[in-house]
PDB file of C-alpha atoms and ligand atoms in Angstrom:
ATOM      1  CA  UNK A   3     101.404 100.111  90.317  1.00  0.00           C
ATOM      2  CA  UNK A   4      97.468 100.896  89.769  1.00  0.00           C
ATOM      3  CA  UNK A   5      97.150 103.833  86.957  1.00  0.00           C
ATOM      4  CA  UNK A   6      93.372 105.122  87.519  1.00  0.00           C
ATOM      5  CA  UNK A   7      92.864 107.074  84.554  1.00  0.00           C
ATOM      6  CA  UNK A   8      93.748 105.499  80.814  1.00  0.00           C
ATOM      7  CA  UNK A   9      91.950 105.877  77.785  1.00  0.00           C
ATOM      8  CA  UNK A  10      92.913 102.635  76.732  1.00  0.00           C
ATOM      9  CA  UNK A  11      89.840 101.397  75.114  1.00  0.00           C
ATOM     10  CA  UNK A  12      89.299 101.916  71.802  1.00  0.00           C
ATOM     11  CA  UNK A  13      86.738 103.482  69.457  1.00  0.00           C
ATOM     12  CA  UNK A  14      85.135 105.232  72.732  1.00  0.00           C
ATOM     13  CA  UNK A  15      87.276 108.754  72.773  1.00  0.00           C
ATOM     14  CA  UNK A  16      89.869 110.419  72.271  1.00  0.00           C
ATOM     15  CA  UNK A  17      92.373 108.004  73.050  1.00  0.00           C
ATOM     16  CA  UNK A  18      93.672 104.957  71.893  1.00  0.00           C
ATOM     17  CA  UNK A  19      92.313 104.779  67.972  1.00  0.00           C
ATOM     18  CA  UNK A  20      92.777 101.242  67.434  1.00  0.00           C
ATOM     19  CA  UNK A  21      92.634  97.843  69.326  1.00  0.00           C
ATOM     20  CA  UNK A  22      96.131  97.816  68.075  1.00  0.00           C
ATOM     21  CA  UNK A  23      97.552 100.903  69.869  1.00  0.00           C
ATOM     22  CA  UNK A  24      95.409  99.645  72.998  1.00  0.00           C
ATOM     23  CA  UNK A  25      97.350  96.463  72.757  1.00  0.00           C
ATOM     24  CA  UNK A  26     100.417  98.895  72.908  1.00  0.00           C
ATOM     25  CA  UNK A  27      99.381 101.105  75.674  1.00  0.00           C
ATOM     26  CA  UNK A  28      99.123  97.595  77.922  1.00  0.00           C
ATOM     27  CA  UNK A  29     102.950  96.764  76.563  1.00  0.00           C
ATOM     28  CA  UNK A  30     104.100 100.309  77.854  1.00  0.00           C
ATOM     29  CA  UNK A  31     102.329 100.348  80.510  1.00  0.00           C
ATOM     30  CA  UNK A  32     103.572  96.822  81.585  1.00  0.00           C
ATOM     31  CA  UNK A  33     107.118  98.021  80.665  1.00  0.00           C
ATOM     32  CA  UNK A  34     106.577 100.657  83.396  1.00  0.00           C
ATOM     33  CA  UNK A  35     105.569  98.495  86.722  1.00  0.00           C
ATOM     34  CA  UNK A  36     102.314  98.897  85.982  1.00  0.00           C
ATOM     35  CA  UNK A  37      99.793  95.274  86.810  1.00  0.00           C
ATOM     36  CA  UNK A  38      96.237  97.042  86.711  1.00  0.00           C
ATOM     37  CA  UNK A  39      95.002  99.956  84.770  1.00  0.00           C
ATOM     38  CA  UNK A  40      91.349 101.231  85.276  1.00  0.00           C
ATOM     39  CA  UNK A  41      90.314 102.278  81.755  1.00  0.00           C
ATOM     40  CA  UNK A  42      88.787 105.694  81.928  1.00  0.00           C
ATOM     41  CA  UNK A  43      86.664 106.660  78.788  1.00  0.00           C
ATOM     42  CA  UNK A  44      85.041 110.223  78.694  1.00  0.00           C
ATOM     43  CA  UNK A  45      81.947 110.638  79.527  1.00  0.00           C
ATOM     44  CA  UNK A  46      80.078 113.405  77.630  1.00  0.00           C
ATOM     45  CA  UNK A  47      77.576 114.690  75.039  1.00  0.00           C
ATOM     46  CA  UNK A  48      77.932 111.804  72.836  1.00  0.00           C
ATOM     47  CA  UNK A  49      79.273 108.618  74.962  1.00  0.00           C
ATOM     48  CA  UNK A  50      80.051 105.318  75.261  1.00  0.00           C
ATOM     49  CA  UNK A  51      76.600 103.247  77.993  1.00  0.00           C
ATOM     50  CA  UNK A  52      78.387 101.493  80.942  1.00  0.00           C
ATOM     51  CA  UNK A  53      77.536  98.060  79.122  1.00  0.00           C
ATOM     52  CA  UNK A  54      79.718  99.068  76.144  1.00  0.00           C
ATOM     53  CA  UNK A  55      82.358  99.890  78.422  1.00  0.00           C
ATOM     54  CA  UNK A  56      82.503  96.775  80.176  1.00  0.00           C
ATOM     55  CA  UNK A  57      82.738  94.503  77.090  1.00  0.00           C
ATOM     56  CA  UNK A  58      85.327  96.601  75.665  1.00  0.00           C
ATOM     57  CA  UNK A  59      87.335  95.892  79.059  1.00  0.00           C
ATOM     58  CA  UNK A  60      86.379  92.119  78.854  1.00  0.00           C
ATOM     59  CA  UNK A  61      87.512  91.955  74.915  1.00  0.00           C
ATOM     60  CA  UNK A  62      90.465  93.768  75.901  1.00  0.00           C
ATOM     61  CA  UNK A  63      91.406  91.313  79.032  1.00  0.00           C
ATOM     62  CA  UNK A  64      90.596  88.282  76.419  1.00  0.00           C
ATOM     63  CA  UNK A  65      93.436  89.559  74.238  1.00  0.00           C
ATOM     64  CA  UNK A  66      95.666  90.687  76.779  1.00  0.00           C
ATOM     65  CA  UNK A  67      95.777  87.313  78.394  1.00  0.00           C
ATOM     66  CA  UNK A  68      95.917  85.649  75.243  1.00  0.00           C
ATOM     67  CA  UNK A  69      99.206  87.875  74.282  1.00  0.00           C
ATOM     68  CA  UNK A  70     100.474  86.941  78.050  1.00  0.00           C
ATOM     69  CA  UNK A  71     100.912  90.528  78.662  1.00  0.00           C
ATOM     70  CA  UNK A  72     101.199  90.302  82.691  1.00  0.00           C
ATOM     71  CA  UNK A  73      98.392  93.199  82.895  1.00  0.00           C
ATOM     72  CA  UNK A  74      94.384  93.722  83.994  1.00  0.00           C
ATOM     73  CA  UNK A  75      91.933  96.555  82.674  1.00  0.00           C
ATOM     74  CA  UNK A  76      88.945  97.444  84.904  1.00  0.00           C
ATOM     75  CA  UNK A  77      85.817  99.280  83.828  1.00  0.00           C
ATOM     76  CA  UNK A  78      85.902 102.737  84.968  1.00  0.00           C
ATOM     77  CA  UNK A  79      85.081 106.175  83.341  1.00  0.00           C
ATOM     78  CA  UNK A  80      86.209 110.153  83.394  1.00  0.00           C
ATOM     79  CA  UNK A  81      82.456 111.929  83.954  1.00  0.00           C
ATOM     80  CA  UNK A  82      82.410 115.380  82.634  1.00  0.00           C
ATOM     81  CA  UNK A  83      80.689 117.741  85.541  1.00  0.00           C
ATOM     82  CA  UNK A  84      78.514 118.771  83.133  1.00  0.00           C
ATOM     83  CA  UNK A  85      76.525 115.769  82.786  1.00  0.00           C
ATOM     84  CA  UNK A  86      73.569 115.298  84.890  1.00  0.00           C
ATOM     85  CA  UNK A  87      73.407 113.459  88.633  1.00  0.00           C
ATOM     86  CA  UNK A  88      72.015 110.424  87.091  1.00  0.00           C
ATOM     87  CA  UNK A  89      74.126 109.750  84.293  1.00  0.00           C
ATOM     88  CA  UNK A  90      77.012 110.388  86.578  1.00  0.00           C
ATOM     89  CA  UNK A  91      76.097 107.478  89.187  1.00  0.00           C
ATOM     90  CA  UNK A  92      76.100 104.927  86.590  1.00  0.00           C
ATOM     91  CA  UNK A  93      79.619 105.593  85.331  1.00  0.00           C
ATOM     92  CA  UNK A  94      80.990 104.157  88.817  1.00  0.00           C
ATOM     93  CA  UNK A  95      84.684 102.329  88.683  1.00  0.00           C
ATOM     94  CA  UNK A  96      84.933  98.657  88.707  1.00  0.00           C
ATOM     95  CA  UNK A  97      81.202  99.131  90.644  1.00  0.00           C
ATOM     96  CA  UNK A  98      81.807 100.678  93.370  1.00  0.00           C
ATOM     97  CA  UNK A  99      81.009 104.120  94.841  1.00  0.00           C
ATOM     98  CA  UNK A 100      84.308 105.640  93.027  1.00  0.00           C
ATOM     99  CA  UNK A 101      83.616 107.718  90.106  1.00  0.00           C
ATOM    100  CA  UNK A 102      86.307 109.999  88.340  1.00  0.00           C
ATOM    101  CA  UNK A 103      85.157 113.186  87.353  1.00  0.00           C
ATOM    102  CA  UNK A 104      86.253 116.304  84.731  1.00  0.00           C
ATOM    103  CA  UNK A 105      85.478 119.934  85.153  1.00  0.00           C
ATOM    104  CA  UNK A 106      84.793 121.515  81.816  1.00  0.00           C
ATOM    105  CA  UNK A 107      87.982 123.445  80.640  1.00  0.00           C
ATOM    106  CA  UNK A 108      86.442 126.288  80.326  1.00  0.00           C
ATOM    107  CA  UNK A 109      85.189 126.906  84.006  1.00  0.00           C
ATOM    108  CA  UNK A 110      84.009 125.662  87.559  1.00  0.00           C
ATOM    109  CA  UNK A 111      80.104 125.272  86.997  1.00  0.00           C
ATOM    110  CA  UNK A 112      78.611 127.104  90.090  1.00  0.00           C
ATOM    111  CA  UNK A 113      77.160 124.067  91.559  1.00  0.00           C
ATOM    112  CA  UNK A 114      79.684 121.761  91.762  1.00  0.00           C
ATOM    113  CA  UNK A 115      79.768 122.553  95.586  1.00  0.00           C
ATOM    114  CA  UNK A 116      75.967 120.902  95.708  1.00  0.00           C
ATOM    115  CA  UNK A 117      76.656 118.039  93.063  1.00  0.00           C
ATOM    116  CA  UNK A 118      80.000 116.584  95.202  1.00  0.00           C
ATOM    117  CA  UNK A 119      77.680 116.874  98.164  1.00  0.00           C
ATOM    118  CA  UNK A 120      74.468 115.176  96.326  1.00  0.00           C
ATOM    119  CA  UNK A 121      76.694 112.155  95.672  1.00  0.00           C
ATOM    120  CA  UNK A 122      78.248 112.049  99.206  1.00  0.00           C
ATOM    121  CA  UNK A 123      74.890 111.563 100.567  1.00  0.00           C
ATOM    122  CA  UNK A 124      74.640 109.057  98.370  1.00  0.00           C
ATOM    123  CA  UNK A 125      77.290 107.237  99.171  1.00  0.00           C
ATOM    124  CA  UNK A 126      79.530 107.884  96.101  1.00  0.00           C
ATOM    125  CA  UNK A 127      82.634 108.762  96.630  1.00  0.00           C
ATOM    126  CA  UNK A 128      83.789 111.621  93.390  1.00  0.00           C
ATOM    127  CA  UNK A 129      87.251 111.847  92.511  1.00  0.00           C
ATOM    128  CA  UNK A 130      88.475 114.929  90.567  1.00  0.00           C
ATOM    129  CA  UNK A 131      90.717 114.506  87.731  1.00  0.00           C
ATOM    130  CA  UNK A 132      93.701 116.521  87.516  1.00  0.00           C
ATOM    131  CA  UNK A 133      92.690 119.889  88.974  1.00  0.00           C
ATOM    132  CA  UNK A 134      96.157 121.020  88.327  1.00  0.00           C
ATOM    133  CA  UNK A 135      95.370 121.454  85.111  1.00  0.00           C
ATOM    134  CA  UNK A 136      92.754 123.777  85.703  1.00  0.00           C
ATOM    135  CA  UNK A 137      93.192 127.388  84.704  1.00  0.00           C
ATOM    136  CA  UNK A 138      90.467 128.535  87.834  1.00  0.00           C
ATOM    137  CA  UNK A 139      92.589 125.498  90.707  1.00  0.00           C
ATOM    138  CA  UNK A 140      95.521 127.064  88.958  1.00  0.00           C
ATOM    139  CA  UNK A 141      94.770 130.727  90.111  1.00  0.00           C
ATOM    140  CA  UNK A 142      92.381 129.813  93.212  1.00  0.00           C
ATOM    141  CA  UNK A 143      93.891 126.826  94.794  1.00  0.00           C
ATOM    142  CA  UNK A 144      91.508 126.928  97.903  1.00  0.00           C
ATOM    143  CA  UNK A 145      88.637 125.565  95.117  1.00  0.00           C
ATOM    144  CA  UNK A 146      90.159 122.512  95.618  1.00  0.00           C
ATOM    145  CA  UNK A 147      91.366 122.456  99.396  1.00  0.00           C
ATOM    146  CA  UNK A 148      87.856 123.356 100.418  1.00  0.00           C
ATOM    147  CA  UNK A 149      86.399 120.423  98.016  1.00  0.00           C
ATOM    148  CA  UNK A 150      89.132 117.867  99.615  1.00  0.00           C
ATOM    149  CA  UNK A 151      88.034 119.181 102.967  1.00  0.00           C
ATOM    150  CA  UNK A 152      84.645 117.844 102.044  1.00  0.00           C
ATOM    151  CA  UNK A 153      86.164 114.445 101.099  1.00  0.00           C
ATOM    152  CA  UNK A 154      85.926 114.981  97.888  1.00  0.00           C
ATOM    153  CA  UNK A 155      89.092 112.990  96.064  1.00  0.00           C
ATOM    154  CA  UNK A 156      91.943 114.299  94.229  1.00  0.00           C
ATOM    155  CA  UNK A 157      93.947 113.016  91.604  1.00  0.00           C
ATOM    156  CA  UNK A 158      96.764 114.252  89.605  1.00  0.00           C
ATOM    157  CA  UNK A 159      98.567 113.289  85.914  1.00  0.00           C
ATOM    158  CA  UNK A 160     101.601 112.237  86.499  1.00  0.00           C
ATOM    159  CA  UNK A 161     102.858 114.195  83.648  1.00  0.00           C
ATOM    160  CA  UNK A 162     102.161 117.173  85.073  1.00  0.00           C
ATOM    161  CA  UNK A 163     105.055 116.591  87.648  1.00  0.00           C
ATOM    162  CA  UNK A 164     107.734 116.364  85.204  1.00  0.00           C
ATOM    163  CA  UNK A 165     106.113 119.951  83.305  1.00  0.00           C
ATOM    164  CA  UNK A 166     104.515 117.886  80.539  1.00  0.00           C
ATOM    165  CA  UNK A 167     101.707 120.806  80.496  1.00  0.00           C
ATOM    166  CA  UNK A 168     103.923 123.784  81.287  1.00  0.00           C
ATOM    167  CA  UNK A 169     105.305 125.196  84.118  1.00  0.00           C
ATOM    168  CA  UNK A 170     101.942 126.166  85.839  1.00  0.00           C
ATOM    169  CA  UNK A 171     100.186 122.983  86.412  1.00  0.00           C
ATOM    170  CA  UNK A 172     103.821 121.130  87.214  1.00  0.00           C
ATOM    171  CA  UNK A 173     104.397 124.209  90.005  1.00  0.00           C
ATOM    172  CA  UNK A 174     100.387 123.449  90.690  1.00  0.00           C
ATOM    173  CA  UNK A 175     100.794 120.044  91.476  1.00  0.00           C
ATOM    174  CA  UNK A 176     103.715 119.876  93.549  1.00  0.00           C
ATOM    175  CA  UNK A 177     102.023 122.481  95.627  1.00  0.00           C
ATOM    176  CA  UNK A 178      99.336 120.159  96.040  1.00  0.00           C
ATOM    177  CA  UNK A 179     101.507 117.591  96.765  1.00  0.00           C
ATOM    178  CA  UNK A 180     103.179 119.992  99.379  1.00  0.00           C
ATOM    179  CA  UNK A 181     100.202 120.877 100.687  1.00  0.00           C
ATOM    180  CA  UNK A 182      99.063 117.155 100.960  1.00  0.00           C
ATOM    181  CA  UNK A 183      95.705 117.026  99.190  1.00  0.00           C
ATOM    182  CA  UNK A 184      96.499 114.736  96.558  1.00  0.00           C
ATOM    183  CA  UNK A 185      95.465 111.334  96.911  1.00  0.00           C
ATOM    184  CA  UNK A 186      96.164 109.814  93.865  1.00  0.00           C
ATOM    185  CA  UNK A 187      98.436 110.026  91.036  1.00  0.00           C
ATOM    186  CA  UNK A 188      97.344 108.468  87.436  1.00  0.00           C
ATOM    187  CA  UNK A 189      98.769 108.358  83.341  1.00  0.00           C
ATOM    188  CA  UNK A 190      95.701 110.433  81.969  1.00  0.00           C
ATOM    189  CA  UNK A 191      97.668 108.494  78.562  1.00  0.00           C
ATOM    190  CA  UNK A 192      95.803 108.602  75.436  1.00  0.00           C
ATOM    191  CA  UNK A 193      98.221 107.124  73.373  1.00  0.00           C
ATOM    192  CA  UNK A 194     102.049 105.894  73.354  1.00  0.00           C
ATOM    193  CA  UNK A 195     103.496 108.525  71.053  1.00  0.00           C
ATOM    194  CA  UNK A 196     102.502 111.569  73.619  1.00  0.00           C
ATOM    195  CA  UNK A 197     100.420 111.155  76.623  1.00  0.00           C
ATOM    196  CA  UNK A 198     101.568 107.609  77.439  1.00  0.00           C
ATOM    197  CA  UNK A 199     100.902 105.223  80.018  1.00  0.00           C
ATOM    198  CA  UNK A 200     103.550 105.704  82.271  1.00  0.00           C
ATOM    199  CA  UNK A 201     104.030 106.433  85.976  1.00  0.00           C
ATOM    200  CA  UNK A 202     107.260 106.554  87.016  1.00  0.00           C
ATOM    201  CA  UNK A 203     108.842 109.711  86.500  1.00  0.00           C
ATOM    202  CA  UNK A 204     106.255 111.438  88.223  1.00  0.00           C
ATOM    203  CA  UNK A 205     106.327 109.328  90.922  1.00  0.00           C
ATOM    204  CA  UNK A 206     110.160 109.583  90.991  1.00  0.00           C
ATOM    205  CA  UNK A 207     109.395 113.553  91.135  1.00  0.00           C
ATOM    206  CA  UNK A 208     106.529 113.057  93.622  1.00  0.00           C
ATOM    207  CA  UNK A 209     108.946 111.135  95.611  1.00  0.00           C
ATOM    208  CA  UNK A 210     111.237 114.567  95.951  1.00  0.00           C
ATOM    209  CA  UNK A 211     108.422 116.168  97.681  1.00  0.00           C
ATOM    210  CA  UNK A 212     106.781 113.873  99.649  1.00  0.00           C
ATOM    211  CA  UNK A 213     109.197 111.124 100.267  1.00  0.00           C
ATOM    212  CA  UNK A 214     109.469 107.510  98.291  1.00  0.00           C
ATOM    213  CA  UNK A 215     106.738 105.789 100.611  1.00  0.00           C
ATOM    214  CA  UNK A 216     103.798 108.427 100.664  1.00  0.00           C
ATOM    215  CA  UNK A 217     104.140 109.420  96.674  1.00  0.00           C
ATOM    216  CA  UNK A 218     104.099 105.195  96.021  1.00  0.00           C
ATOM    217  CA  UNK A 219     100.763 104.973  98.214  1.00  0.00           C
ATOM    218  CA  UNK A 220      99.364 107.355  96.118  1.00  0.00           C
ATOM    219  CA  UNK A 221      99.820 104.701  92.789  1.00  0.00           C
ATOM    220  CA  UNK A 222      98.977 101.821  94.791  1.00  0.00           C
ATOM    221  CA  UNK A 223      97.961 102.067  98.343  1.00  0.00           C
ATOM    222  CA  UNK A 224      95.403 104.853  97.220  1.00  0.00           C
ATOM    223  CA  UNK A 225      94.440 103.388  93.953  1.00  0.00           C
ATOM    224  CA  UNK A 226      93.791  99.090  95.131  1.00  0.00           C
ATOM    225  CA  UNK A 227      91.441 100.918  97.143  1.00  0.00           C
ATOM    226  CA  UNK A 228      89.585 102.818  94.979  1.00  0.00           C
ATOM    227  CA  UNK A 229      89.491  99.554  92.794  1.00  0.00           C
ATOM    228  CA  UNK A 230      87.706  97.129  95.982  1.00  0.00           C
ATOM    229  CA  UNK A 231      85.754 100.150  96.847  1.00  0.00           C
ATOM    230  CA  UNK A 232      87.469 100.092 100.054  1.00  0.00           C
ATOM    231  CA  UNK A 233      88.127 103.535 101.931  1.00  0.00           C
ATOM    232  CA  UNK A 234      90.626 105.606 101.670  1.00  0.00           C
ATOM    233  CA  UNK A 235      90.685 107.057 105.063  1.00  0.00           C
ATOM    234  CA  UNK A 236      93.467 105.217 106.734  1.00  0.00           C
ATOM    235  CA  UNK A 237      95.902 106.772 104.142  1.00  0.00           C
ATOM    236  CA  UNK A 238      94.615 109.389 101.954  1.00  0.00           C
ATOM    237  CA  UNK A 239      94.272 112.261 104.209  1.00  0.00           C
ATOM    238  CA  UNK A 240      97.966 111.087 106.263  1.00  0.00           C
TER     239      UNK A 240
HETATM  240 FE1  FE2 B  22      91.302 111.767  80.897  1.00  0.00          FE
END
């Protein structure tokens, strides 16, 4: 399995708050199935460049490999929507057109419509993370469907399937799912006490909805894409 969205690197956010506990992330992670994780960093006010992102992931690979842990970290970011167009196209995963962005909690900005659509022409190709979790998706899922119908990428926490953020993003998500606008499922972990890096159980609860095959695409099919920079048209919209 791919997991597109780990705060694995340390010292850049939130998430893992030593080299140590990003040494453990890889272990769990590994534990779980899972052979690549794109490490995800957020992107705001006061962030990490692109450069400093990529040695981390180097540095990181150096140890990994010299611990023989059986697992590969690829530069990536999360973008917050808030940033401007420029910033956002540098923040690409594994340099490609793929970038993973964040709403603000808080709200929708008004022109996110025109942003997706200034990076389609382009030729990026946005992916939002977990909408689910969104109080405005969670009340107004046609946001999202009319976003998707645009091309615009979707990708869910894992967590959220098995209710680790209450019962409204879980019954979110596996409407989604239902609904078949999801195209990939990711950890979101920060750590290995709480938000870890793990995949299966939601996959195992994806699987309930959408059958073994489709919800495994969506952690490996989907996501090996996303890492060549390959499209995700011969599965993601199936
Ligand atoms: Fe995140």
């Amino acid at each position: 399995m791919i997991d597109t969205h780990c705060h694995i690197l340390s010292g850049m956010d939130d998430g893992a708050v030593n080299a140590d506990i990003s040494m453990l992330m890889a272990q769990m992670a590994a534990a779980d199935g899972i052979t690549r994780i794109i490490a995800t960093p957020h992107i705001q006010n006061n962030y990490p460049s692109a450069e400093n992102i990529q040695n981390a992931t180097r540095e990181l690979n150096h140890r990994l490999h010299h611990w023989g842990l059986p697992i590969t970290i690829v530069p990536g970011a999360e973008v917050s929507m808030t940033m401007d167009l420029d910033t956002m196209m540098t923040y690409t995963i594994n340099h490609t057109p793929y970038i993973l962005i964040e709403f603000p909690h808080s709200h929708i900005p008004g022109n996110s419509k025109d942003i997706f659509f200034q990076l389609k022409i382009r030729g990026y190709h946005p992916i939002i993370a977990h909408p689910e979790r969104h109080p405005d998706i969670i009340r107004q899922p046609k946001i999202l469907f009319d976003l998707h119908e645009q091309d615009v990428l979707v990708q869910i926490t894992a967590d959220s399937l098995i209710g680790r953020f209450g019962p409204a993003p879980q019954k979110c998500a596996e409407y989604l799912l239902k609904k078949n606008v999801v195209d990939i499922i990711a950890s979101d972990a920060h750590s290995v006490n709480d938000r870890c890096p793990v995949l299966s159980k939601g996959i195992r609860a994806a699987a309930k909805i959408i059958g073994r095959e489709k919800a495994f695409a969506l952690v490996t099919k989907n996501p090996l894409a996303v890492i060549r920079g390959d499209s995700l048209s011969d599965c993601a919209h199936a």
